Every structure is written in C-alpha cells, then in structure tokens.
mmCIF file with all atom_site columns, C-alpha atoms in Angstrom:
data_model
loop_
_atom_site.group_PDB
_atom_site.id
_atom_site.type_symbol
_atom_site.label_atom_id
_atom_site.label_alt_id
_atom_site.label_comp_id
_atom_site.label_asym_id
_atom_site.label_entity_id
_atom_site.label_seq_id
_atom_site.pdbx_PDB_ins_code
_atom_site.Cartn_x
_atom_site.Cartn_y
_atom_site.Cartn_z
_atom_site.occupancy
_atom_site.B_iso_or_equiv
_atom_site.pdbx_formal_charge
_atom_site.auth_seq_id
_atom_site.auth_comp_id
_atom_site.auth_asym_id
_atom_site.auth_atom_id
_atom_site.pdbx_PDB_model_num
ATOM 1   C CA . MET A 1 1   ? 38.854 85.777  68.051  1.00 0.00 ? 303 MET A CA 1
ATOM 2   C CA . GLN A 1 2   ? 40.305 83.615  70.824  1.00 0.00 ? 304 GLN A CA 1
ATOM 3   C CA . GLN A 1 3   ? 42.762 86.382  71.668  1.00 0.00 ? 305 GLN A CA 1
ATOM 4   C CA . LEU A 1 4   ? 39.879 88.851  71.956  1.00 0.00 ? 306 LEU A CA 1
ATOM 5   C CA . ILE A 1 5   ? 37.987 86.498  74.249  1.00 0.00 ? 307 ILE A CA 1
ATOM 6   C CA . ARG A 1 6   ? 41.072 86.003  76.428  1.00 0.00 ? 308 ARG A CA 1
ATOM 7   C CA . THR A 1 7   ? 41.552 89.759  76.629  1.00 0.00 ? 309 THR A CA 1
ATOM 8   C CA . LYS A 1 8   ? 37.950 90.295  77.703  1.00 0.00 ? 310 LYS A CA 1
ATOM 9   C CA . ILE A 1 9   ? 38.217 87.543  80.317  1.00 0.00 ? 311 ILE A CA 1
ATOM 10  C CA . THR A 1 10  ? 41.445 89.040  81.654  1.00 0.00 ? 312 THR A CA 1
ATOM 11  C CA . LYS A 1 11  ? 39.886 92.497  81.888  1.00 0.00 ? 313 LYS A CA 1
ATOM 12  C CA . GLY A 1 12  ? 36.813 91.058  83.561  1.00 0.00 ? 314 GLY A CA 1
ATOM 13  C CA . LEU A 1 13  ? 38.881 89.192  86.134  1.00 0.00 ? 315 LEU A CA 1
ATOM 14  C CA . LEU A 1 14  ? 40.966 92.296  86.763  1.00 0.00 ? 316 LEU A CA 1
ATOM 15  C CA . ALA A 1 15  ? 37.846 94.401  87.285  1.00 0.00 ? 317 ALA A CA 1
ATOM 16  C CA . LEU A 1 16  ? 36.398 91.764  89.615  1.00 0.00 ? 318 LEU A CA 1
ATOM 17  C CA . GLY A 1 17  ? 39.638 91.625  91.556  1.00 0.00 ? 319 GLY A CA 1
ATOM 18  C CA . LEU A 1 18  ? 39.734 95.401  91.926  1.00 0.00 ? 320 LEU A CA 1
ATOM 19  C CA . PHE A 1 19  ? 36.098 95.416  93.057  1.00 0.00 ? 321 PHE A CA 1
ATOM 20  C CA . ILE A 1 20  ? 36.762 92.743  95.687  1.00 0.00 ? 322 ILE A CA 1
ATOM 21  C CA . LEU A 1 21  ? 39.859 94.616  96.864  1.00 0.00 ? 323 LEU A CA 1
ATOM 22  C CA . ALA A 1 22  ? 37.948 97.897  97.140  1.00 0.00 ? 324 ALA A CA 1
ATOM 23  C CA . ALA A 1 23  ? 35.073 96.205  98.970  1.00 0.00 ? 325 ALA A CA 1
ATOM 24  C CA . GLY A 1 24  ? 37.543 94.610  101.358 1.00 0.00 ? 326 GLY A CA 1
ATOM 25  C CA . LEU A 1 25  ? 39.242 97.928  102.042 1.00 0.00 ? 327 LEU A CA 1
ATOM 26  C CA . ILE A 1 26  ? 35.915 99.653  102.690 1.00 0.00 ? 328 ILE A CA 1
ATOM 27  C CA . ALA A 1 27  ? 34.795 96.867  105.016 1.00 0.00 ? 329 ALA A CA 1
ATOM 28  C CA . GLY A 1 28  ? 38.134 96.985  106.803 1.00 0.00 ? 330 GLY A CA 1
ATOM 29  C CA . LEU A 1 29  ? 37.945 100.744 107.280 1.00 0.00 ? 331 LEU A CA 1
ATOM 30  C CA . LYS A 1 30  ? 34.380 100.470 108.585 1.00 0.00 ? 332 LYS A CA 1
ATOM 31  C CA . PHE A 1 31  ? 35.503 97.794  111.041 1.00 0.00 ? 333 PHE A CA 1
ATOM 32  C CA . LEU A 1 32  ? 38.418 99.926  112.251 1.00 0.00 ? 334 LEU A CA 1
ATOM 33  C CA . ALA A 1 33  ? 36.197 103.003 112.545 1.00 0.00 ? 335 ALA A CA 1
ATOM 34  C CA . TYR A 1 34  ? 33.468 101.129 114.452 1.00 0.00 ? 336 TYR A CA 1
ATOM 35  C CA . TRP A 1 35  ? 35.966 99.924  117.042 1.00 0.00 ? 337 TRP A CA 1
ATOM 36  C CA . ASN A 1 36  ? 37.745 103.302 117.167 1.00 0.00 ? 338 ASN A CA 1
ATOM 37  C CA . LEU A 1 37  ? 41.034 101.852 115.946 1.00 0.00 ? 339 LEU A CA 1
ATOM 38  C CA . LEU A 1 38  ? 41.722 104.729 113.553 1.00 0.00 ? 340 LEU A CA 1
ATOM 39  C CA . PRO A 1 39  ? 43.487 107.875 114.816 1.00 0.00 ? 341 PRO A CA 1
ATOM 40  C CA . GLN A 1 40  ? 40.991 110.568 115.743 1.00 0.00 ? 342 GLN A CA 1
ATOM 41  C CA . ARG A 1 41  ? 41.081 113.914 117.467 1.00 0.00 ? 343 ARG A CA 1
ATOM 42  C CA . SER A 1 42  ? 39.355 114.278 120.815 1.00 0.00 ? 344 SER A CA 1
ATOM 43  C CA . PHE A 1 43  ? 37.977 117.461 122.352 1.00 0.00 ? 345 PHE A CA 1
ATOM 44  C CA . SER A 1 44  ? 37.236 118.745 125.856 1.00 0.00 ? 346 SER A CA 1
ATOM 45  C CA . ALA A 1 45  ? 34.229 120.400 127.482 1.00 0.00 ? 347 ALA A CA 1
ATOM 46  C CA . LYS A 1 46  ? 35.938 123.776 127.075 1.00 0.00 ? 348 LYS A CA 1
ATOM 47  C CA . ASP A 1 47  ? 35.869 123.365 123.279 1.00 0.00 ? 349 ASP A CA 1
ATOM 48  C CA . PHE A 1 48  ? 32.055 123.463 123.454 1.00 0.00 ? 350 PHE A CA 1
ATOM 49  C CA . GLY A 1 49  ? 31.711 126.131 126.125 1.00 0.00 ? 351 GLY A CA 1
ATOM 50  C CA . ILE A 1 50  ? 30.651 123.536 128.689 1.00 0.00 ? 352 ILE A CA 1
ATOM 51  C CA . GLU A 1 51  ? 31.581 124.128 132.315 1.00 0.00 ? 353 GLU A CA 1
ATOM 52  C CA . ARG A 1 52  ? 32.991 121.048 133.957 1.00 0.00 ? 354 ARG A CA 1
ATOM 53  C CA . VAL A 1 53  ? 31.106 119.953 137.070 1.00 0.00 ? 355 VAL A CA 1
ATOM 54  C CA . LEU A 1 54  ? 33.233 119.023 140.075 1.00 0.00 ? 356 LEU A CA 1
ATOM 55  C CA . SER A 1 55  ? 31.975 117.356 143.237 1.00 0.00 ? 357 SER A CA 1
ATOM 56  C CA . ASP A 1 56  ? 31.777 119.246 146.513 1.00 0.00 ? 358 ASP A CA 1
ATOM 57  C CA . VAL A 1 57  ? 32.913 116.017 148.179 1.00 0.00 ? 359 VAL A CA 1
ATOM 58  C CA . ASP A 1 58  ? 36.423 114.609 148.558 1.00 0.00 ? 360 ASP A CA 1
ATOM 59  C CA . TYR A 1 59  ? 35.479 111.421 150.369 1.00 0.00 ? 361 TYR A CA 1
ATOM 60  C CA . ASP A 1 60  ? 38.970 109.934 150.575 1.00 0.00 ? 362 ASP A CA 1
ATOM 61  C CA . GLY A 1 61  ? 40.599 113.251 151.493 1.00 0.00 ? 363 GLY A CA 1
ATOM 62  C CA . ASP A 1 62  ? 43.241 113.091 148.769 1.00 0.00 ? 364 ASP A CA 1
ATOM 63  C CA . GLY A 1 63  ? 42.686 116.652 147.565 1.00 0.00 ? 365 GLY A CA 1
ATOM 64  C CA . ILE A 1 64  ? 40.820 115.476 144.454 1.00 0.00 ? 366 ILE A CA 1
ATOM 65  C CA . ASP A 1 65  ? 37.033 115.764 144.177 1.00 0.00 ? 367 ASP A CA 1
ATOM 66  C CA . ASP A 1 66  ? 34.980 112.574 143.930 1.00 0.00 ? 368 ASP A CA 1
ATOM 67  C CA . TYR A 1 67  ? 33.997 112.907 140.262 1.00 0.00 ? 369 TYR A CA 1
ATOM 68  C CA . THR A 1 68  ? 37.592 113.390 139.179 1.00 0.00 ? 370 THR A CA 1
ATOM 69  C CA . ASP A 1 69  ? 38.703 110.503 141.397 1.00 0.00 ? 371 ASP A CA 1
ATOM 70  C CA . ILE A 1 70  ? 36.082 108.276 139.738 1.00 0.00 ? 372 ILE A CA 1
ATOM 71  C CA . LEU A 1 71  ? 37.247 109.358 136.282 1.00 0.00 ? 373 LEU A CA 1
ATOM 72  C CA . LEU A 1 72  ? 40.909 108.751 137.118 1.00 0.00 ? 374 LEU A CA 1
ATOM 73  C CA . GLY A 1 73  ? 40.097 105.376 138.652 1.00 0.00 ? 375 GLY A CA 1
ATOM 74  C CA . ALA A 1 74  ? 38.241 104.303 135.516 1.00 0.00 ? 376 ALA A CA 1
ATOM 75  C CA . ARG A 1 75  ? 41.069 105.509 133.278 1.00 0.00 ? 377 ARG A CA 1
ATOM 76  C CA . ALA A 1 76  ? 43.649 103.643 135.339 1.00 0.00 ? 378 ALA A CA 1
ATOM 77  C CA . GLU A 1 77  ? 41.549 100.498 134.984 1.00 0.00 ? 379 GLU A CA 1
ATOM 78  C CA . ALA A 1 78  ? 41.234 101.045 131.224 1.00 0.00 ? 380 ALA A CA 1
ATOM 79  C CA . LYS A 1 79  ? 45.009 101.381 130.865 1.00 0.00 ? 381 LYS A CA 1
ATOM 80  C CA . LYS A 1 80  ? 45.495 98.039  132.635 1.00 0.00 ? 382 LYS A CA 1
ATOM 81  C CA . ARG A 1 81  ? 43.415 96.371  129.899 1.00 0.00 ? 383 ARG A CA 1
ATOM 82  C CA . PRO A 1 82  ? 42.135 93.580  132.175 1.00 0.00 ? 384 PRO A CA 1
ATOM 83  C CA . LYS A 1 83  ? 41.268 90.282  130.561 1.00 0.00 ? 385 LYS A CA 1
ATOM 84  C CA . TYR A 1 84  ? 37.503 89.880  130.184 1.00 0.00 ? 386 TYR A CA 1
ATOM 85  C CA . VAL A 1 85  ? 36.461 86.811  132.176 1.00 0.00 ? 387 VAL A CA 1
ATOM 86  C CA . ASN A 1 86  ? 32.858 86.477  133.326 1.00 0.00 ? 388 ASN A CA 1
ATOM 87  C CA . ALA A 1 87  ? 33.164 84.206  136.350 1.00 0.00 ? 389 ALA A CA 1
ATOM 88  C CA . TYR A 1 88  ? 32.160 83.843  139.996 1.00 0.00 ? 390 TYR A CA 1
ATOM 89  C CA . TYR A 1 89  ? 34.888 84.334  142.574 1.00 0.00 ? 391 TYR A CA 1
ATOM 90  C CA . ALA A 1 90  ? 34.850 83.151  146.168 1.00 0.00 ? 392 ALA A CA 1
ATOM 91  C CA . GLY A 1 91  ? 35.368 86.274  148.214 1.00 0.00 ? 393 GLY A CA 1
ATOM 92  C CA . GLY A 1 92  ? 33.744 88.354  145.475 1.00 0.00 ? 394 GLY A CA 1
ATOM 93  C CA . TYR A 1 93  ? 36.673 90.232  144.007 1.00 0.00 ? 395 TYR A CA 1
ATOM 94  C CA . PRO A 1 94  ? 38.339 88.977  140.806 1.00 0.00 ? 396 PRO A CA 1
ATOM 95  C CA . PRO A 1 95  ? 42.133 89.117  140.319 1.00 0.00 ? 397 PRO A CA 1
ATOM 96  C CA . GLU A 1 96  ? 43.449 92.581  139.418 1.00 0.00 ? 398 GLU A CA 1
ATOM 97  C CA . ASP A 1 97  ? 44.225 91.552  135.832 1.00 0.00 ? 399 ASP A CA 1
ATOM 98  C CA . ILE A 1 98  ? 40.673 90.309  135.232 1.00 0.00 ? 400 ILE A CA 1
ATOM 99  C CA . GLY A 1 99  ? 37.513 92.357  134.918 1.00 0.00 ? 401 GLY A CA 1
ATOM 100 C CA . VAL A 1 100 ? 34.103 92.706  133.294 1.00 0.00 ? 402 VAL A CA 1
ATOM 101 C CA . CYS A 1 101 ? 32.192 95.951  132.756 1.00 0.00 ? 403 CYS A CA 1
ATOM 102 C CA . THR A 1 102 ? 30.963 96.139  136.349 1.00 0.00 ? 404 THR A CA 1
ATOM 103 C CA . ASP A 1 103 ? 34.468 95.696  137.729 1.00 0.00 ? 405 ASP A CA 1
ATOM 104 C CA . MET A 1 104 ? 35.494 98.992  136.173 1.00 0.00 ? 406 MET A CA 1
ATOM 105 C CA . ILE A 1 105 ? 32.709 100.690 138.159 1.00 0.00 ? 407 ILE A CA 1
ATOM 106 C CA . TRP A 1 106 ? 33.548 99.450  141.642 1.00 0.00 ? 408 TRP A CA 1
ATOM 107 C CA . ARG A 1 107 ? 37.256 99.939  140.983 1.00 0.00 ? 409 ARG A CA 1
ATOM 108 C CA . ALA A 1 108 ? 36.651 103.514 139.819 1.00 0.00 ? 410 ALA A CA 1
ATOM 109 C CA . LEU A 1 109 ? 34.577 104.241 142.934 1.00 0.00 ? 411 LEU A CA 1
ATOM 110 C CA . ALA A 1 110 ? 37.238 102.632 145.117 1.00 0.00 ? 412 ALA A CA 1
ATOM 111 C CA . ASN A 1 111 ? 39.656 105.239 143.778 1.00 0.00 ? 413 ASN A CA 1
ATOM 112 C CA . ALA A 1 112 ? 37.391 107.844 145.405 1.00 0.00 ? 414 ALA A CA 1
ATOM 113 C CA . GLY A 1 113 ? 37.320 105.886 148.674 1.00 0.00 ? 415 GLY A CA 1
ATOM 114 C CA . TYR A 1 114 ? 33.963 104.125 148.304 1.00 0.00 ? 416 TYR A CA 1
ATOM 115 C CA . SER A 1 115 ? 33.189 100.426 148.639 1.00 0.00 ? 417 SER A CA 1
ATOM 116 C CA . LEU A 1 116 ? 30.393 99.903  146.137 1.00 0.00 ? 418 LEU A CA 1
ATOM 117 C CA . ARG A 1 117 ? 30.059 96.340  147.341 1.00 0.00 ? 419 ARG A CA 1
ATOM 118 C CA . ASP A 1 118 ? 29.360 97.420  150.930 1.00 0.00 ? 420 ASP A CA 1
ATOM 119 C CA . LEU A 1 119 ? 26.986 100.178 149.826 1.00 0.00 ? 421 LEU A CA 1
ATOM 120 C CA . LEU A 1 120 ? 25.026 97.767  147.634 1.00 0.00 ? 422 LEU A CA 1
ATOM 121 C CA . ASP A 1 121 ? 24.903 95.054  150.295 1.00 0.00 ? 423 ASP A CA 1
ATOM 122 C CA . ALA A 1 122 ? 23.456 97.550  152.784 1.00 0.00 ? 424 ALA A CA 1
ATOM 123 C CA . ASP A 1 123 ? 20.815 98.749  150.333 1.00 0.00 ? 425 ASP A CA 1
ATOM 124 C CA . ILE A 1 124 ? 19.797 95.201  149.421 1.00 0.00 ? 426 ILE A CA 1
ATOM 125 C CA . ALA A 1 125 ? 19.488 94.371  153.125 1.00 0.00 ? 427 ALA A CA 1
ATOM 126 C CA . ALA A 1 126 ? 17.310 97.459  153.619 1.00 0.00 ? 428 ALA A CA 1
ATOM 127 C CA . CYS A 1 127 ? 15.025 96.807  150.638 1.00 0.00 ? 429 CYS A CA 1
ATOM 128 C CA . GLU A 1 128 ? 15.600 93.409  149.082 1.00 0.00 ? 430 GLU A CA 1
ATOM 129 C CA . GLU A 1 129 ? 12.342 93.564  147.111 1.00 0.00 ? 431 GLU A CA 1
ATOM 130 C CA . ALA A 1 130 ? 13.779 96.441  145.070 1.00 0.00 ? 432 ALA A CA 1
ATOM 131 C CA . TYR A 1 131 ? 16.404 94.076  143.672 1.00 0.00 ? 433 TYR A CA 1
ATOM 132 C CA . PRO A 1 132 ? 14.753 91.378  141.534 1.00 0.00 ? 434 PRO A CA 1
ATOM 133 C CA . GLY A 1 133 ? 18.188 90.478  140.203 1.00 0.00 ? 435 GLY A CA 1
ATOM 134 C CA . THR A 1 134 ? 19.008 88.748  143.476 1.00 0.00 ? 436 THR A CA 1
ATOM 135 C CA . LYS A 1 135 ? 16.106 86.337  142.867 1.00 0.00 ? 437 LYS A CA 1
ATOM 136 C CA . GLY A 1 136 ? 15.386 86.278  146.582 1.00 0.00 ? 438 GLY A CA 1
ATOM 137 C CA . THR A 1 137 ? 18.845 85.012  147.502 1.00 0.00 ? 439 THR A CA 1
ATOM 138 C CA . PRO A 1 138 ? 21.310 87.901  147.834 1.00 0.00 ? 440 PRO A CA 1
ATOM 139 C CA . ASP A 1 139 ? 24.957 86.951  147.374 1.00 0.00 ? 441 ASP A CA 1
ATOM 140 C CA . SER A 1 140 ? 27.548 89.533  148.378 1.00 0.00 ? 442 SER A CA 1
ATOM 141 C CA . ASN A 1 141 ? 30.155 87.784  146.236 1.00 0.00 ? 443 ASN A CA 1
ATOM 142 C CA . ILE A 1 142 ? 28.382 88.578  142.967 1.00 0.00 ? 444 ILE A CA 1
ATOM 143 C CA . ASP A 1 143 ? 25.577 91.111  143.498 1.00 0.00 ? 445 ASP A CA 1
ATOM 144 C CA . PHE A 1 144 ? 27.923 94.098  143.072 1.00 0.00 ? 446 PHE A CA 1
ATOM 145 C CA . ARG A 1 145 ? 29.154 92.686  139.751 1.00 0.00 ? 447 ARG A CA 1
ATOM 146 C CA . ARG A 1 146 ? 25.728 92.572  138.084 1.00 0.00 ? 448 ARG A CA 1
ATOM 147 C CA . VAL A 1 147 ? 24.566 95.485  135.957 1.00 0.00 ? 449 VAL A CA 1
ATOM 148 C CA . ASN A 1 148 ? 20.892 95.178  136.870 1.00 0.00 ? 450 ASN A CA 1
ATOM 149 C CA . ASN A 1 149 ? 21.700 95.414  140.582 1.00 0.00 ? 451 ASN A CA 1
ATOM 150 C CA . LEU A 1 150 ? 23.968 98.419  140.088 1.00 0.00 ? 452 LEU A CA 1
ATOM 151 C CA . LYS A 1 151 ? 21.333 100.183 138.007 1.00 0.00 ? 453 LYS A CA 1
ATOM 152 C CA . VAL A 1 152 ? 18.771 99.752  140.798 1.00 0.00 ? 454 VAL A CA 1
ATOM 153 C CA . PHE A 1 153 ? 21.265 100.986 143.385 1.00 0.00 ? 455 PHE A CA 1
ATOM 154 C CA . PHE A 1 154 ? 22.122 104.105 141.390 1.00 0.00 ? 456 PHE A CA 1
ATOM 155 C CA . GLU A 1 155 ? 18.438 104.807 140.699 1.00 0.00 ? 457 GLU A CA 1
ATOM 156 C CA . ARG A 1 156 ? 17.682 104.591 144.418 1.00 0.00 ? 458 ARG A CA 1
ATOM 157 C CA . ASN A 1 157 ? 20.706 106.382 145.822 1.00 0.00 ? 459 ASN A CA 1
ATOM 158 C CA . THR A 1 158 ? 22.289 108.787 143.341 1.00 0.00 ? 460 THR A CA 1
ATOM 159 C CA . LEU A 1 159 ? 21.290 111.613 141.015 1.00 0.00 ? 461 LEU A CA 1
ATOM 160 C CA . SER A 1 160 ? 19.513 110.431 137.840 1.00 0.00 ? 462 SER A CA 1
ATOM 161 C CA . LEU A 1 161 ? 20.113 112.554 134.750 1.00 0.00 ? 463 LEU A CA 1
ATOM 162 C CA . THR A 1 162 ? 19.118 112.782 131.087 1.00 0.00 ? 464 THR A CA 1
ATOM 163 C CA . LEU A 1 163 ? 19.202 109.755 128.809 1.00 0.00 ? 465 LEU A CA 1
ATOM 164 C CA . ASP A 1 164 ? 19.584 111.975 125.734 1.00 0.00 ? 466 ASP A CA 1
ATOM 165 C CA . PRO A 1 165 ? 23.246 111.837 124.654 1.00 0.00 ? 467 PRO A CA 1
ATOM 166 C CA . TYR A 1 166 ? 22.824 115.019 122.619 1.00 0.00 ? 468 TYR A CA 1
ATOM 167 C CA . GLU A 1 167 ? 22.173 117.120 125.714 1.00 0.00 ? 469 GLU A CA 1
ATOM 168 C CA . ILE A 1 168 ? 25.942 117.254 125.815 1.00 0.00 ? 470 ILE A CA 1
ATOM 169 C CA . GLU A 1 169 ? 26.299 119.713 128.688 1.00 0.00 ? 471 GLU A CA 1
ATOM 170 C CA . GLN A 1 170 ? 24.499 117.243 130.979 1.00 0.00 ? 472 GLN A CA 1
ATOM 171 C CA . TRP A 1 171 ? 27.162 114.571 130.502 1.00 0.00 ? 473 TRP A CA 1
ATOM 172 C CA . GLN A 1 172 ? 30.094 115.109 132.836 1.00 0.00 ? 474 GLN A CA 1
ATOM 173 C CA . PRO A 1 173 ? 33.328 113.225 133.584 1.00 0.00 ? 475 PRO A CA 1
ATOM 174 C CA . GLY A 1 174 ? 32.811 110.568 136.243 1.00 0.00 ? 476 GLY A CA 1
ATOM 175 C CA . ASP A 1 175 ? 29.106 110.081 135.481 1.00 0.00 ? 477 ASP A CA 1
ATOM 176 C CA . ILE A 1 176 ? 27.900 106.489 135.236 1.00 0.00 ? 478 ILE A CA 1
ATOM 177 C CA . VAL A 1 177 ? 25.862 105.209 132.288 1.00 0.00 ? 479 VAL A CA 1
ATOM 178 C CA . THR A 1 178 ? 24.010 101.923 131.730 1.00 0.00 ? 480 THR A CA 1
ATOM 179 C CA . PHE A 1 179 ? 23.000 100.384 128.395 1.00 0.00 ? 481 PHE A CA 1
ATOM 180 C CA . LYS A 1 180 ? 20.820 97.653  126.947 1.00 0.00 ? 482 LYS A CA 1
ATOM 181 C CA . PRO A 1 181 ? 21.014 94.714  127.145 1.00 0.00 ? 483 PRO A CA 1
ATOM 182 C CA . GLY A 1 182 ? 23.308 94.832  130.198 1.00 0.00 ? 484 GLY A CA 1
ATOM 183 C CA . HIS A 1 183 ? 26.376 97.048  130.072 1.00 0.00 ? 485 HIS A CA 1
ATOM 184 C CA . ILE A 1 184 ? 27.795 99.868  132.195 1.00 0.00 ? 486 ILE A CA 1
ATOM 185 C CA . ALA A 1 185 ? 30.476 102.528 131.749 1.00 0.00 ? 487 ALA A CA 1
ATOM 186 C CA . ILE A 1 186 ? 32.029 105.709 133.136 1.00 0.00 ? 488 ILE A CA 1
ATOM 187 C CA . ILE A 1 187 ? 31.854 109.006 131.240 1.00 0.00 ? 489 ILE A CA 1
ATOM 188 C CA . SER A 1 188 ? 35.248 110.331 130.108 1.00 0.00 ? 490 SER A CA 1
ATOM 189 C CA . ASP A 1 189 ? 36.472 113.930 129.948 1.00 0.00 ? 491 ASP A CA 1
ATOM 190 C CA . LYS A 1 190 ? 37.197 113.434 126.236 1.00 0.00 ? 492 LYS A CA 1
ATOM 191 C CA . ARG A 1 191 ? 34.578 114.303 123.607 1.00 0.00 ? 493 ARG A CA 1
ATOM 192 C CA . ASN A 1 192 ? 34.103 113.778 119.887 1.00 0.00 ? 494 ASN A CA 1
ATOM 193 C CA . ARG A 1 193 ? 33.740 116.562 117.323 1.00 0.00 ? 495 ARG A CA 1
ATOM 194 C CA . ARG A 1 194 ? 29.991 116.825 118.090 1.00 0.00 ? 496 ARG A CA 1
ATOM 195 C CA . GLY A 1 195 ? 30.574 117.177 121.810 1.00 0.00 ? 497 GLY A CA 1
ATOM 196 C CA . LEU A 1 196 ? 29.437 113.667 122.740 1.00 0.00 ? 498 LEU A CA 1
ATOM 197 C CA . PRO A 1 197 ? 31.612 112.269 125.523 1.00 0.00 ? 499 PRO A CA 1
ATOM 198 C CA . TYR A 1 198 ? 33.738 109.169 125.234 1.00 0.00 ? 500 TYR A CA 1
ATOM 199 C CA . ILE A 1 199 ? 33.103 106.307 127.635 1.00 0.00 ? 501 ILE A CA 1
ATOM 200 C CA . LEU A 1 200 ? 35.483 104.202 129.706 1.00 0.00 ? 502 LEU A CA 1
ATOM 201 C CA . HIS A 1 201 ? 34.332 100.603 129.763 1.00 0.00 ? 503 HIS A CA 1
ATOM 202 C CA . ASN A 1 202 ? 35.294 96.964  129.450 1.00 0.00 ? 504 ASN A CA 1
ATOM 203 C CA . GLY A 1 203 ? 33.171 94.907  127.110 1.00 0.00 ? 505 GLY A CA 1
ATOM 204 C CA . ARG A 1 204 ? 35.823 92.870  125.259 1.00 0.00 ? 506 ARG A CA 1
ATOM 205 C CA . GLN A 1 205 ? 36.361 95.790  122.867 1.00 0.00 ? 507 GLN A CA 1
ATOM 206 C CA . PRO A 1 206 ? 39.982 96.618  121.893 1.00 0.00 ? 508 PRO A CA 1
ATOM 207 C CA . VAL A 1 207 ? 39.892 100.295 122.964 1.00 0.00 ? 509 VAL A CA 1
ATOM 208 C CA . LYS A 1 208 ? 38.762 100.829 126.563 1.00 0.00 ? 510 LYS A CA 1
ATOM 209 C CA . GLU A 1 209 ? 38.277 104.620 126.338 1.00 0.00 ? 511 GLU A CA 1
ATOM 210 C CA . GLU A 1 210 ? 36.377 105.371 123.172 1.00 0.00 ? 512 GLU A CA 1
ATOM 211 C CA . ASP A 1 211 ? 33.713 107.315 121.299 1.00 0.00 ? 513 ASP A CA 1
ATOM 212 C CA . ALA A 1 212 ? 30.874 104.857 121.881 1.00 0.00 ? 514 ALA A CA 1
ATOM 213 C CA . LEU A 1 213 ? 28.146 106.547 123.935 1.00 0.00 ? 515 LEU A CA 1
ATOM 214 C CA . THR A 1 214 ? 25.544 106.005 121.207 1.00 0.00 ? 516 THR A CA 1
ATOM 215 C CA . ARG A 1 215 ? 26.609 102.485 120.227 1.00 0.00 ? 517 ARG A CA 1
ATOM 216 C CA . HIS A 1 216 ? 23.883 100.944 122.406 1.00 0.00 ? 518 HIS A CA 1
ATOM 217 C CA . THR A 1 217 ? 20.583 102.152 123.873 1.00 0.00 ? 519 THR A CA 1
ATOM 218 C CA . ILE A 1 218 ? 21.119 104.155 127.055 1.00 0.00 ? 520 ILE A CA 1
ATOM 219 C CA . THR A 1 219 ? 18.982 103.024 130.015 1.00 0.00 ? 521 THR A CA 1
ATOM 220 C CA . GLY A 1 220 ? 20.439 105.037 132.883 1.00 0.00 ? 522 GLY A CA 1
ATOM 221 C CA . HIS A 1 221 ? 22.623 108.075 133.560 1.00 0.00 ? 523 HIS A CA 1
ATOM 222 C CA . PHE A 1 222 ? 23.784 108.773 137.094 1.00 0.00 ? 524 PHE A CA 1
ATOM 223 C CA . ARG A 1 223 ? 25.997 111.150 139.034 1.00 0.00 ? 525 ARG A CA 1
ATOM 224 C CA . PHE A 1 224 ? 27.501 109.743 142.211 1.00 0.00 ? 526 PHE A CA 1
ATOM 225 C CA . ILE A 1 225 ? 25.848 112.023 144.738 1.00 0.00 ? 527 ILE A CA 1
ATOM 226 C CA . LEU A 1 226 ? 24.702 109.785 147.563 1.00 0.00 ? 528 LEU A CA 1
ATOM 227 C CA . GLY A 1 227 ? 21.185 110.800 148.483 1.00 0.00 ? 529 GLY A CA 1
ATOM 228 C CA . GLY A 1 228 ? 20.476 111.994 144.945 1.00 0.00 ? 530 GLY A CA 1
ATOM 229 C CA . SER A 1 229 ? 20.963 115.742 145.356 1.00 0.00 ? 531 SER A CA 1
ATOM 230 C CA . ASN A 1 230 ? 23.760 118.309 145.605 1.00 0.00 ? 532 ASN A CA 1
#
C-alpha cells in the first residue's frame, strides 16, 4: 500500500513538474514573441503590390529624397542602440550614445538636413498658445524632446494621414507616428506578413526596428511635407 502511495505521489509530482515546465516555456515564448526576439521573416511594399512613395524634395542635396533620408537616419540611430536616459541637458542635445524616443526623430530628420529643434522653436514663437506642453514657458533645450510638442508641430506643419494601421498602403517609409500615452516612432520599409509596417523607435525595448505598430493606440500619423501638401 505504501509503495502504491509513493508511486502515485511520484507520478503526481512528475506531472506537476511537466506542467510547470510547459507553462514556463509557453510564457517564455510569448515574452520573446511580444518583444520580437524570435526570428521572423519581413516583407517589403512590393510583396503587397504597394508603390513606395518618395519625396520630391532632397533638402540636403545628397541625391537621396527626404523620406528615404529620414528612414536611413532612423535606422542608423536604431543600430547605435543608444542608452535610454530621460534627462534634461544644458544646450538641449544629449550625448550621441544616449537617446529617448524623441531623439530618434530629430536625429532622423537631421539626416535629411533639417533641424527639428529650430523648426519647432520658430513655430512655438509664432503661436505659443498652440503648445500647451510648454506651460507658458518655452524652453528650447527640451521642447523638441517632448512628444506632445512634436505632435502639435507635425499636426500644424506636415501632412496628416490615416490612423488606421490596416490601411497598409497609406503607411510609407519615413512617416512619423505617435502613440498613447506619449511615444513616437518612424515607419520602416519592412513589413510583417499582413503588410503592417515595422517601426523604428527607442522605448527601452530590446529590438529598435520591430513589428510593433499596433502595440499601442495610434494618435498621429504624419508625412514630413512642410506646409502639409505635396
């Protein structure tokens, strides 16, 4: 009888152990999948019959259109994997090896020849009441590194587009996207198997270019056409 009881206990413990192991493996795989740490195939616009939109402008005169310059600037920033440090810096600009989500945006635009800081400062000076994020005291050292200020600037000065991620043809490389509660990213030229584009961003996540457009609620979608039209 005692042997039978011991056998049942052993089997029960073995089953429990296997269950815990399986649950751990499933949780681990879900974690890896959520953060895009598992190998996955990416696609391009051509795979979905989508024509890539290029800018008519080459602001820095390097032979590369603005949208592609913005994309390449964001990708270069992603490859650097800057340390995420949310801090105020005298002079405004953080060290090159440090960056938050907004730093990827101004650095990407700088690759196309634009100073987002100067553009934002000028727009705040022209219409400070449009920027509640400044709280009545604009500060050039930090205003261009705040998502709410950038969202207002892009709404006022660039082309606003669909917020529906499933209108896949409307999402083009180099576009800018904002999310709740306060995040911002650049649209990649890579897409997932459903045609949704990857994003390039820095939000402490391990993979800086990833399939994450629908991870958070989208609040803005912009194409960098100053004046808001082609």
